[in-house]
PDB file of C-alpha atoms and ligand atoms in Angstrom:
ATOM      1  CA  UNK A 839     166.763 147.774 -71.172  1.00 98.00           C
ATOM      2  CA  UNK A 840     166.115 150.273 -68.430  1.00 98.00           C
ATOM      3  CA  UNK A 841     162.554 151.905 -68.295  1.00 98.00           C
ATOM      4  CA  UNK A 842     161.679 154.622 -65.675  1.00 98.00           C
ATOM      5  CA  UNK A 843     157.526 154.855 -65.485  1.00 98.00           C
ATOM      6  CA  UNK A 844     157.142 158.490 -63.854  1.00 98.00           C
ATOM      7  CA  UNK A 845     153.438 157.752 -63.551  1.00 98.00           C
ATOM      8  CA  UNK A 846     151.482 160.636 -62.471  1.00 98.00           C
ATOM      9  CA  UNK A 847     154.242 162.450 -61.853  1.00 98.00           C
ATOM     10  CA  UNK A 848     156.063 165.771 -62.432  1.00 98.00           C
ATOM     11  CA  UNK A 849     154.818 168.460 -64.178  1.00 98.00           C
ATOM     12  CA  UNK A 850     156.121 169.579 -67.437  1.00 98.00           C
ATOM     13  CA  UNK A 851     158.631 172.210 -66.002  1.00 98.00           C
ATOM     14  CA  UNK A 852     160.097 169.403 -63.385  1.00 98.00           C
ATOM     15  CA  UNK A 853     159.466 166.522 -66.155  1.00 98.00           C
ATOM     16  CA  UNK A 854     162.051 168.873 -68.742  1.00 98.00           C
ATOM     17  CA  UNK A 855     164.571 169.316 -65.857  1.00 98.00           C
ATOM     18  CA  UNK A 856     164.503 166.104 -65.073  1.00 98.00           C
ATOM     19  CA  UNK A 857     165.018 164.986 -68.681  1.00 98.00           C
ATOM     20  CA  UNK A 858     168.127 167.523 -68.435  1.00 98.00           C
ATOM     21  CA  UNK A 859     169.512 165.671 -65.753  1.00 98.00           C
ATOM     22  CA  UNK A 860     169.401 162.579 -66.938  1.00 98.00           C
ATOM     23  CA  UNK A 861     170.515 163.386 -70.359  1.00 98.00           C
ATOM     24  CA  UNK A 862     173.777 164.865 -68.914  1.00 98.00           C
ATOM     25  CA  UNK A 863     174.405 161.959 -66.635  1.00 97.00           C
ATOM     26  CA  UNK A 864     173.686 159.104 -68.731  1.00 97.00           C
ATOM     27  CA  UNK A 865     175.198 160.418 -71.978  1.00 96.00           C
ATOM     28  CA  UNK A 866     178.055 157.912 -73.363  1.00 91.00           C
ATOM     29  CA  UNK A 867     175.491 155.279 -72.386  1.00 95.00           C
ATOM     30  CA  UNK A 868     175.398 153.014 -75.592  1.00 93.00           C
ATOM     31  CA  UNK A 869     175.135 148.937 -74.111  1.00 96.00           C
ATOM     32  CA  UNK A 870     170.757 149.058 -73.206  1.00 98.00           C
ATOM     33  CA  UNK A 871     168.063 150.863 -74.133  1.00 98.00           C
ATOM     34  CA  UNK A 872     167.174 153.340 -71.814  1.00 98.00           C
ATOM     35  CA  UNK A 873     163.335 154.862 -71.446  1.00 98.00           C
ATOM     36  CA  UNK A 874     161.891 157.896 -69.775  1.00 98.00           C
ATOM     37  CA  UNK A 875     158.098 157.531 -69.685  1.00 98.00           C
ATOM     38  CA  UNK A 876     156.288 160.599 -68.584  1.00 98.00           C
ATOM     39  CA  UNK A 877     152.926 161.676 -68.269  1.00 98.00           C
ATOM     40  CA  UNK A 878     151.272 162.764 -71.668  1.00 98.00           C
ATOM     41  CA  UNK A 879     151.569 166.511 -70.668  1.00 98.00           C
ATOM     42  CA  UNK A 880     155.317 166.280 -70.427  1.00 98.00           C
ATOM     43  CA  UNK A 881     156.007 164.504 -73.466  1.00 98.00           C
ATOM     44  CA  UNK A 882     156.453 166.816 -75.571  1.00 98.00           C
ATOM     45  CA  UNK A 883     158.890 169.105 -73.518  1.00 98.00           C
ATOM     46  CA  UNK A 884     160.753 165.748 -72.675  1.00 98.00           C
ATOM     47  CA  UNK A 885     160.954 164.995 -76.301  1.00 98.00           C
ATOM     48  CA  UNK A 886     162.698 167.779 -77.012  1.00 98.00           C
ATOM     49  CA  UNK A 887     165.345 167.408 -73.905  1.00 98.00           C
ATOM     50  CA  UNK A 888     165.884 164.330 -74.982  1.00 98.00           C
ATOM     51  CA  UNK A 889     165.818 164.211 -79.114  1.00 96.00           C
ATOM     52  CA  UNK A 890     169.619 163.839 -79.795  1.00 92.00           C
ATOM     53  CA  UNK A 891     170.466 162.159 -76.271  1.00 97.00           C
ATOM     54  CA  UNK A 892     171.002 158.198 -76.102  1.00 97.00           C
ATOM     55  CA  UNK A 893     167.506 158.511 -73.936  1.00 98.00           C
ATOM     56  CA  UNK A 894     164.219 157.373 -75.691  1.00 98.00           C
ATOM     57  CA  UNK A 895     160.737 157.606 -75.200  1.00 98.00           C
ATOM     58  CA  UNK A 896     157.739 156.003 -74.032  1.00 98.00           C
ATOM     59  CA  UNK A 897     153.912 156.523 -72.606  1.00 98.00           C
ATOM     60  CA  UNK A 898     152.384 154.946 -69.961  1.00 98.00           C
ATOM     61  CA  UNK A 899     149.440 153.896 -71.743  1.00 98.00           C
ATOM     62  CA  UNK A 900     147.610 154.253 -75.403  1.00 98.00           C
ATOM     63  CA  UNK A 901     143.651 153.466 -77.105  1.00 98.00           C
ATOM     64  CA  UNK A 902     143.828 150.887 -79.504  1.00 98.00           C
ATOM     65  CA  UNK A 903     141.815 153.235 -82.139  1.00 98.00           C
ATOM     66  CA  UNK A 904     143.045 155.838 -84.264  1.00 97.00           C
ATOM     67  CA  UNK A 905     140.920 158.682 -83.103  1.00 98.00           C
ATOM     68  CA  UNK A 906     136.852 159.472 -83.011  1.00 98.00           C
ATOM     69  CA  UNK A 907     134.509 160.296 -79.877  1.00 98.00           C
ATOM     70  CA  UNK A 908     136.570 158.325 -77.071  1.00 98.00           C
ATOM     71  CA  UNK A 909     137.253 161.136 -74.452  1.00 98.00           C
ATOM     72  CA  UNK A 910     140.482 160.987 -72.315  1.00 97.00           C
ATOM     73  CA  UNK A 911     142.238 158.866 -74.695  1.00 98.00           C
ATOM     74  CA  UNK A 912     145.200 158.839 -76.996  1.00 98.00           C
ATOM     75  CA  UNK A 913     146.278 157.379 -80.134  1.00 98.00           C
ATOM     76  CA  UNK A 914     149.267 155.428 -80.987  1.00 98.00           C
ATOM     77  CA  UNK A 915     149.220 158.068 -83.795  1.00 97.00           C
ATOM     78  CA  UNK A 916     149.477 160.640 -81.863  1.00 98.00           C
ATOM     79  CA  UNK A 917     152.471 159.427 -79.334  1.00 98.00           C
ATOM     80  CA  UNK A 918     154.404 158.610 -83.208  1.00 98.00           C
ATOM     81  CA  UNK A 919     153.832 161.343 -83.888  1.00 97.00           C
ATOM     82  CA  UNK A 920     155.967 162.957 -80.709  1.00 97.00           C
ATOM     83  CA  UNK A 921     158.724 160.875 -81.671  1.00 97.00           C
ATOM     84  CA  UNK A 922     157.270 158.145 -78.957  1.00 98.00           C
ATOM     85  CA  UNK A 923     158.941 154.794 -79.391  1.00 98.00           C
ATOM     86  CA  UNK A 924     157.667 152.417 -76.807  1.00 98.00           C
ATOM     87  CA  UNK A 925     154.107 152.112 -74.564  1.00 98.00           C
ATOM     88  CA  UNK A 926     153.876 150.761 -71.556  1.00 98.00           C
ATOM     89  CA  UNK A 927     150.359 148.542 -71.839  1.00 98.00           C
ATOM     90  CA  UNK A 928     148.623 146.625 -69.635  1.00 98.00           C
ATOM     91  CA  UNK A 929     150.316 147.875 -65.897  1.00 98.00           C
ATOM     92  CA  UNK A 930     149.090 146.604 -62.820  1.00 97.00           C
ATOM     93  CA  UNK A 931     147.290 149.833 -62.246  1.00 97.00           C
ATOM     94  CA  UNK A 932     145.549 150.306 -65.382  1.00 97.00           C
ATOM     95  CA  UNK A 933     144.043 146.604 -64.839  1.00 97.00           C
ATOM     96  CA  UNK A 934     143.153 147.183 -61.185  1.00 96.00           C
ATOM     97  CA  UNK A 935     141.824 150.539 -61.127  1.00 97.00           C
ATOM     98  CA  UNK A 936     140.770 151.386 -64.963  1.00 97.00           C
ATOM     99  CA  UNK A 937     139.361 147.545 -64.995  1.00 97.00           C
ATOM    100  CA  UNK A 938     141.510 146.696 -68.003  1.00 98.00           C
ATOM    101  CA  UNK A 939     140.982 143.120 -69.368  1.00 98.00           C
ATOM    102  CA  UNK A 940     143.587 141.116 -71.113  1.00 98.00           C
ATOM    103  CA  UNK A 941     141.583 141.437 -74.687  1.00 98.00           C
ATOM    104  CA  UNK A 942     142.038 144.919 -74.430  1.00 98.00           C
ATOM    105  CA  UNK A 943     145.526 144.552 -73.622  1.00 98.00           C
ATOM    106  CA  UNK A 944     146.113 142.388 -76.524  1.00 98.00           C
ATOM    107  CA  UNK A 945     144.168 144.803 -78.724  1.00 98.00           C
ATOM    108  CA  UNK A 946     146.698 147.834 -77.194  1.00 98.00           C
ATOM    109  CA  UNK A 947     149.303 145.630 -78.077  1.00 98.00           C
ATOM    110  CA  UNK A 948     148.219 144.854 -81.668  1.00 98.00           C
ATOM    111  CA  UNK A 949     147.376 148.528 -82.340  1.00 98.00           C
ATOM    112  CA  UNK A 950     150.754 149.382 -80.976  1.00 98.00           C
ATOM    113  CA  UNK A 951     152.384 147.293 -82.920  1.00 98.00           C
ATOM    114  CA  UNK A 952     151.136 148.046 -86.000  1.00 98.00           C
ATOM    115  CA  UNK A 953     151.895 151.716 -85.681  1.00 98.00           C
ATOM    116  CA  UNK A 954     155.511 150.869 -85.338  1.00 98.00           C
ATOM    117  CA  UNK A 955     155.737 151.274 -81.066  1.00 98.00           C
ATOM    118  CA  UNK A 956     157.513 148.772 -78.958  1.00 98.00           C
ATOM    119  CA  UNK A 957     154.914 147.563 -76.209  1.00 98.00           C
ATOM    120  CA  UNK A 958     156.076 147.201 -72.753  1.00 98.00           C
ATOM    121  CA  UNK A 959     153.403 144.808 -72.000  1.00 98.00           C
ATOM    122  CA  UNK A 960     153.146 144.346 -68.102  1.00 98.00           C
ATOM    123  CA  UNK A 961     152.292 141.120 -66.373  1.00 98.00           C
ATOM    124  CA  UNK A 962     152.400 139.542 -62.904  1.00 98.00           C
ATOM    125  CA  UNK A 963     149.924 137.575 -60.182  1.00 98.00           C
ATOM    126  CA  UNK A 964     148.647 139.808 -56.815  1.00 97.00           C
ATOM    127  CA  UNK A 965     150.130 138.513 -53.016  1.00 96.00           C
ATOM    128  CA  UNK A 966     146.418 136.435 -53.114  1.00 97.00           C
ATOM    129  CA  UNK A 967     147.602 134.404 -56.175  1.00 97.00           C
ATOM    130  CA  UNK A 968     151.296 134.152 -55.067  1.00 97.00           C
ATOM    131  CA  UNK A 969     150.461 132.599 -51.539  1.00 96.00           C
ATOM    132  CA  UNK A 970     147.601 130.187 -53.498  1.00 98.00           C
ATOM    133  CA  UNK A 971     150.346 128.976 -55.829  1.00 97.00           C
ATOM    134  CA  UNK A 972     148.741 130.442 -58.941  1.00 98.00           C
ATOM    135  CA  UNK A 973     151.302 132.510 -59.830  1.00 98.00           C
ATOM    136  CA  UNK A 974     152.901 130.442 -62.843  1.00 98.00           C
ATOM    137  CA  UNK A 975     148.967 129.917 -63.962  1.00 98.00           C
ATOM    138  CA  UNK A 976     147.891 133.666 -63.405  1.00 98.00           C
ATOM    139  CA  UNK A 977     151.314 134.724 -66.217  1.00 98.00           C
ATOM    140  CA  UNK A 978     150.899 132.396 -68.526  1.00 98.00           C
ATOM    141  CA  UNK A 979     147.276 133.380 -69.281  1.00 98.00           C
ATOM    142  CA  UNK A 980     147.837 136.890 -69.125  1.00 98.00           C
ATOM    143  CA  UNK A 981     150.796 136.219 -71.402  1.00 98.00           C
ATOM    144  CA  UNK A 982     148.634 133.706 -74.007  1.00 98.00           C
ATOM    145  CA  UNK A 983     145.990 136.140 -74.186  1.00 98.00           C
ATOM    146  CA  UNK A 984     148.143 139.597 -74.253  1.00 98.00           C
ATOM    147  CA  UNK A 985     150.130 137.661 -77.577  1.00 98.00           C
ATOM    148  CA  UNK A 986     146.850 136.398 -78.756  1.00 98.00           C
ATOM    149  CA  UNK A 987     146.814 136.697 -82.889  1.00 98.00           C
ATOM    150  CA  UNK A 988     150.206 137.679 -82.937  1.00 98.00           C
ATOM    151  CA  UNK A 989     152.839 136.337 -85.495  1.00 98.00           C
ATOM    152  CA  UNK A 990     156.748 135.561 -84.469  1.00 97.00           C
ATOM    153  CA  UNK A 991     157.797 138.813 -86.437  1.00 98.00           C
ATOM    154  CA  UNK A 992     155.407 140.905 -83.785  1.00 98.00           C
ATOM    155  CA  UNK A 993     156.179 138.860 -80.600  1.00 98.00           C
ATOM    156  CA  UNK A 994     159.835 139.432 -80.749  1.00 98.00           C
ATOM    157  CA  UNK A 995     159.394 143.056 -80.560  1.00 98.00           C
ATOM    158  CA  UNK A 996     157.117 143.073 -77.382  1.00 98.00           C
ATOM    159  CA  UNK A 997     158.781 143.816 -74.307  1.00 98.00           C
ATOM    160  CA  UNK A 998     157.514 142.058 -71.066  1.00 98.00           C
ATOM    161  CA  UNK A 999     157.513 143.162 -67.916  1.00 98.00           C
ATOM    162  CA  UNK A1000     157.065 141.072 -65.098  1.00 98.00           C
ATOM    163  CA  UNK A1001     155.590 143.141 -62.304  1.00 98.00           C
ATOM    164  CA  UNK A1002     154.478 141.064 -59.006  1.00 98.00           C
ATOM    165  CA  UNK A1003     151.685 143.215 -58.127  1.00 97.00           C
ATOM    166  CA  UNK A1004     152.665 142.966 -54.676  1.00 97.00           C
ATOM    167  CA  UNK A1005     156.131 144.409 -55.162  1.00 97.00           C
ATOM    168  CA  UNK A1006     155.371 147.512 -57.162  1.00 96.00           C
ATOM    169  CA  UNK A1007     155.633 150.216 -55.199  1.00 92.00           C
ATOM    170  CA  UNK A1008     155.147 148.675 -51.844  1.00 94.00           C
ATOM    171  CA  UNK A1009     159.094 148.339 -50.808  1.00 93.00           C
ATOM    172  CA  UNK A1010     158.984 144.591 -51.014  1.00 94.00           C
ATOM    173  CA  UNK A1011     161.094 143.757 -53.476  1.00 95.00           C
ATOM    174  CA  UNK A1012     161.011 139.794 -55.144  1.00 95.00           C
ATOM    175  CA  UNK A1013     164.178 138.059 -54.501  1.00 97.00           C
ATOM    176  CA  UNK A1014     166.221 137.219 -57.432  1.00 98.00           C
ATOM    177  CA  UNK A1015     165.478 133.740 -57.075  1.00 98.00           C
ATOM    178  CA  UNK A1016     161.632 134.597 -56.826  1.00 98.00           C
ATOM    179  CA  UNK A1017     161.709 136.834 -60.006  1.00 98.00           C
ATOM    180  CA  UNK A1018     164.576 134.117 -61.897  1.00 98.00           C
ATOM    181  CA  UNK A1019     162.198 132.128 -61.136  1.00 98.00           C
ATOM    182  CA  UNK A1020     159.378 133.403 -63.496  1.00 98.00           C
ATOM    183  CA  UNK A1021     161.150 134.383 -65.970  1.00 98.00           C
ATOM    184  CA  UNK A1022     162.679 131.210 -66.811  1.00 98.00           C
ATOM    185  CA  UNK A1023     158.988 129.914 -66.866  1.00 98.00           C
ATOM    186  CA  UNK A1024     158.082 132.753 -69.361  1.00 98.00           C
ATOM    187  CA  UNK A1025     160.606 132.044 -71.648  1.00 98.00           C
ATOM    188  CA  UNK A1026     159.838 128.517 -71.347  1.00 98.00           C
ATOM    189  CA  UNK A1027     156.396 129.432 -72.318  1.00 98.00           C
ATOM    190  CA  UNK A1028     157.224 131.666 -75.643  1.00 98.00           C
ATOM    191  CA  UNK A1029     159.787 128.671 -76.647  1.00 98.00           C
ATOM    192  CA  UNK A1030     156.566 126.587 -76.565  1.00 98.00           C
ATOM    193  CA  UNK A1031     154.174 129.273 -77.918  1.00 98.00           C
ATOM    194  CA  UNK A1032     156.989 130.251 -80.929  1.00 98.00           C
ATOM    195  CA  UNK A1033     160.407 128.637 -80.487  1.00 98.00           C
ATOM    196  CA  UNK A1034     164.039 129.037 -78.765  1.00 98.00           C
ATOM    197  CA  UNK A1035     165.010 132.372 -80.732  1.00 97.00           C
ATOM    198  CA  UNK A1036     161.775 134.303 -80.045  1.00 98.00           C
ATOM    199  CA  UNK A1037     161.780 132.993 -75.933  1.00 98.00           C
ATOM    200  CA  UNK A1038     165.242 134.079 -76.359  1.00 98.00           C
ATOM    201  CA  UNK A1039     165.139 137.339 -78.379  1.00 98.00           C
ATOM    202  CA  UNK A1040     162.140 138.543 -76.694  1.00 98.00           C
ATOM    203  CA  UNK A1041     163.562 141.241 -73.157  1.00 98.00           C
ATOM    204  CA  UNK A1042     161.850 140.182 -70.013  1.00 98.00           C
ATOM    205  CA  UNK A1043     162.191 143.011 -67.717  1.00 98.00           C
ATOM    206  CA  UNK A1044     161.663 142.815 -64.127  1.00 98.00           C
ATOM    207  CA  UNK A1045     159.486 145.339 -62.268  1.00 98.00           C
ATOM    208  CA  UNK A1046     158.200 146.344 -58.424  1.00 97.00           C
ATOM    209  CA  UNK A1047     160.611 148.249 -55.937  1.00 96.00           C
ATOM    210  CA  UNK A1048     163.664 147.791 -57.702  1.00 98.00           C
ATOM    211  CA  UNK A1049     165.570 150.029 -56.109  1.00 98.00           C
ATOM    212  CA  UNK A1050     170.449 150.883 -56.290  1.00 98.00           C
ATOM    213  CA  UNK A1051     170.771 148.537 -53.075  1.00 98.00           C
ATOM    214  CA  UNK A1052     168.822 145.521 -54.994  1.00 98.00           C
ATOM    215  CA  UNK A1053     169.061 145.753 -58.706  1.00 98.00           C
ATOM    216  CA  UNK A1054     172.775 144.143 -59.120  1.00 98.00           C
ATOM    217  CA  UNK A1055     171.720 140.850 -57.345  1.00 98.00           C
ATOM    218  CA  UNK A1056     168.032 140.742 -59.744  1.00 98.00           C
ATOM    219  CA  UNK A1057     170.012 141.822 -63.034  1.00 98.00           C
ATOM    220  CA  UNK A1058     172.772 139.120 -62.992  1.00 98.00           C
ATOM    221  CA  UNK A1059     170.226 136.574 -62.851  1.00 98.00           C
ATOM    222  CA  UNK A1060     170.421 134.878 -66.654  1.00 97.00           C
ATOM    223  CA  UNK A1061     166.344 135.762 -67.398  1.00 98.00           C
ATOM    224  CA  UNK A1062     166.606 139.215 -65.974  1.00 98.00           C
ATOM    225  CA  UNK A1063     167.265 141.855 -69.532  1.00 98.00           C
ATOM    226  CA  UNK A1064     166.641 144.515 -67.563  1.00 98.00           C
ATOM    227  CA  UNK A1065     163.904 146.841 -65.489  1.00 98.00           C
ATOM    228  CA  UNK A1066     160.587 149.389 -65.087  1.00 98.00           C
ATOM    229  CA  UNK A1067     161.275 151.059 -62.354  1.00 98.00           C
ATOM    230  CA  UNK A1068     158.628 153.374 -60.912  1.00 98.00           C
ATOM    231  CA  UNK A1069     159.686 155.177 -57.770  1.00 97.00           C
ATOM    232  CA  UNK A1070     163.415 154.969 -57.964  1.00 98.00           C
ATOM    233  CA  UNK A1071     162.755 156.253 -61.983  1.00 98.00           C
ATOM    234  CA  UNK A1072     161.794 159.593 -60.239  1.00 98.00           C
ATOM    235  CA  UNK A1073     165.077 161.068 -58.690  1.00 98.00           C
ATOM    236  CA  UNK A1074     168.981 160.423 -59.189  1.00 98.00           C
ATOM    237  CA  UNK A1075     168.385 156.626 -58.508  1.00 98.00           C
ATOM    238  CA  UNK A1076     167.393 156.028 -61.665  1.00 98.00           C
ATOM    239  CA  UNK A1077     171.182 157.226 -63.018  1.00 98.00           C
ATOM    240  CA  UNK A1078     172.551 154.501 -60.557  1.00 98.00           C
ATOM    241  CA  UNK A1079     170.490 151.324 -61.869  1.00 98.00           C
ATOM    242  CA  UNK A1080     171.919 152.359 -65.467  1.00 98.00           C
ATOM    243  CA  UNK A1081     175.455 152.406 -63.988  1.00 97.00           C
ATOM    244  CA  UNK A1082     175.167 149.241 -62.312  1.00 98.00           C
ATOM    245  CA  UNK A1083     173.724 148.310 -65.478  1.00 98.00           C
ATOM    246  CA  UNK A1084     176.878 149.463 -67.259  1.00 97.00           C
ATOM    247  CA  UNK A1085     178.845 147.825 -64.850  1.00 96.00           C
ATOM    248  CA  UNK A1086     177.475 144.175 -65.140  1.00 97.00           C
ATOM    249  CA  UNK A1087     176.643 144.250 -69.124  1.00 96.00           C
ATOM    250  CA  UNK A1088     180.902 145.535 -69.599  1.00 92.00           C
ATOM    251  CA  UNK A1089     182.271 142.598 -67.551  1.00 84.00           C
TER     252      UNK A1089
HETATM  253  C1  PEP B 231     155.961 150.192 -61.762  1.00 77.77           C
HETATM  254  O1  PEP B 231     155.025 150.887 -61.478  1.00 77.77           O
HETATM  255  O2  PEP B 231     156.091 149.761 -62.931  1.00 77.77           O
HETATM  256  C2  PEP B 231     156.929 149.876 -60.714  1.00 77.77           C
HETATM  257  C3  PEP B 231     157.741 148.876 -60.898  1.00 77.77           C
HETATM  258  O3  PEP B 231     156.895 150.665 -59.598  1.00 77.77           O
HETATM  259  P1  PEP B 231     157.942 150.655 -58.365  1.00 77.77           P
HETATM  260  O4  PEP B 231     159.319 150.551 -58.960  1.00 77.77           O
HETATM  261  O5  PEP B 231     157.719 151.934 -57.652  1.00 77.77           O
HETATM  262  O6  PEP B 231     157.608 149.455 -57.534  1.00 77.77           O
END
């Protein structure tokens, strides 16, 4: 699975020409999912770029309610209802500067689930953590508490995305040993939270600076199912990581 997060970027106009682009370069593409997740204002006009493409897509973030007096928020309801199929919960940025906790993560991801979205449910420990030696400790409680409550049936359709805080959008890219790494400790972890199938079943992405010149070394490692890319999601780079994509997955 490939996932671009456009954050707050692009307007509606640039978000729909975008979507054009990549709809006419990625067409044929049939082997991985492939997201576009654009601000909530472009939606819409991306949705309909994108409606009979091979391209699918996703929000950045949702309110675990269905509607009522909670300003600046949106439904899972209402992304459904735009032909939305997956929500990226719980990034790096909504934790550190909207304060979100892991209960409300795992309430996102209930909610989400229960309407029928896939959640792209984003983990990973800060440079602090990393050089301490928490890192292994800081994902396993984010991941415990993010798939609090939920049954096999739901975990295997939550996407995780391991995001080192200090590689997302700082250039600084893990090495694929450093991100193998992790994921083999996170499937580790579902296999003892569920069993083999779900830790298999479940798609751990990797996130932070992936960029053309480093995905083919992170997405042959045997944990890696794919990526959410943020700053290389915004131009033609994004068309490359599917090819190399393509490239790997038909060998
Ligand atoms: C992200 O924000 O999810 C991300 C991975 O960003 P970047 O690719 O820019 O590091």
């Amino acid at each position: 699975m490939l996932a671009g997060n456009w954050k707050m970027n692009k307007t509606p106009s640039e978000a729909q020409s975008f979507a054009n682009l990549l709809v006419n370069e990625l067409v044929g593409i049939k082997s991985f999912d492939i997201y576009v997740a654009p601000p909530f204002t472009a939606l819409d006009r991306v949705r309909e770029v994108i409606s009979s493409s091979n391209i699918k897509l996703a929000a950045q973030n949702m309110y675990y309610e269905d509607s009522g007096a909670f300003t600046g928020e949106v439904s899972a309801k209402m992304l459904k209802d735009l032909n939305v199929e997956a929500v990226i919960i719980g990034h790096s940025e909504r934790r550190k500067i909207f304060g979100e906790t892991d209960e409300l993560i795992n309430k996102k991801i209930k909610k989400a689930l229960n309407e029928g979205l896939t959640p792209i449910f984003c983990i990973g420990e800060t440079l602090e953590e990393r050089q301490k030696g928490l890192t292994f400790c800081v994902v396993e409680k984010q991941v415990r508490e993010g798939f609090y409550g939920l049954s096999r049936e739901e975990a295997i359709k939550v996407v995780i995305a391991y995001e080192p805080v200090w590689a997302i959008g700082t250039g600084v890219v893990a090495t694929p040993w450093q991100a193998q790494e992790v994921h083999a400790f996170l499937r580790k972890l579902l296999s003892e939270m569920y069993d083999t199938e779900v830790a298999q079943k479940i798609r751990i992405l990797y996130g932070g600076s992936v960029t053309p010149e480093n995905w083919f070394g992170l997405f042959v490692q045997k944990d890696i199912d794919g990526a959410l890319v943020g700053g290389a999601s915004l131009k033609e780079s994004f068309i490359e990581l599917a090819r190399i994509m393509e490239r790997v997955i038909s060998k």
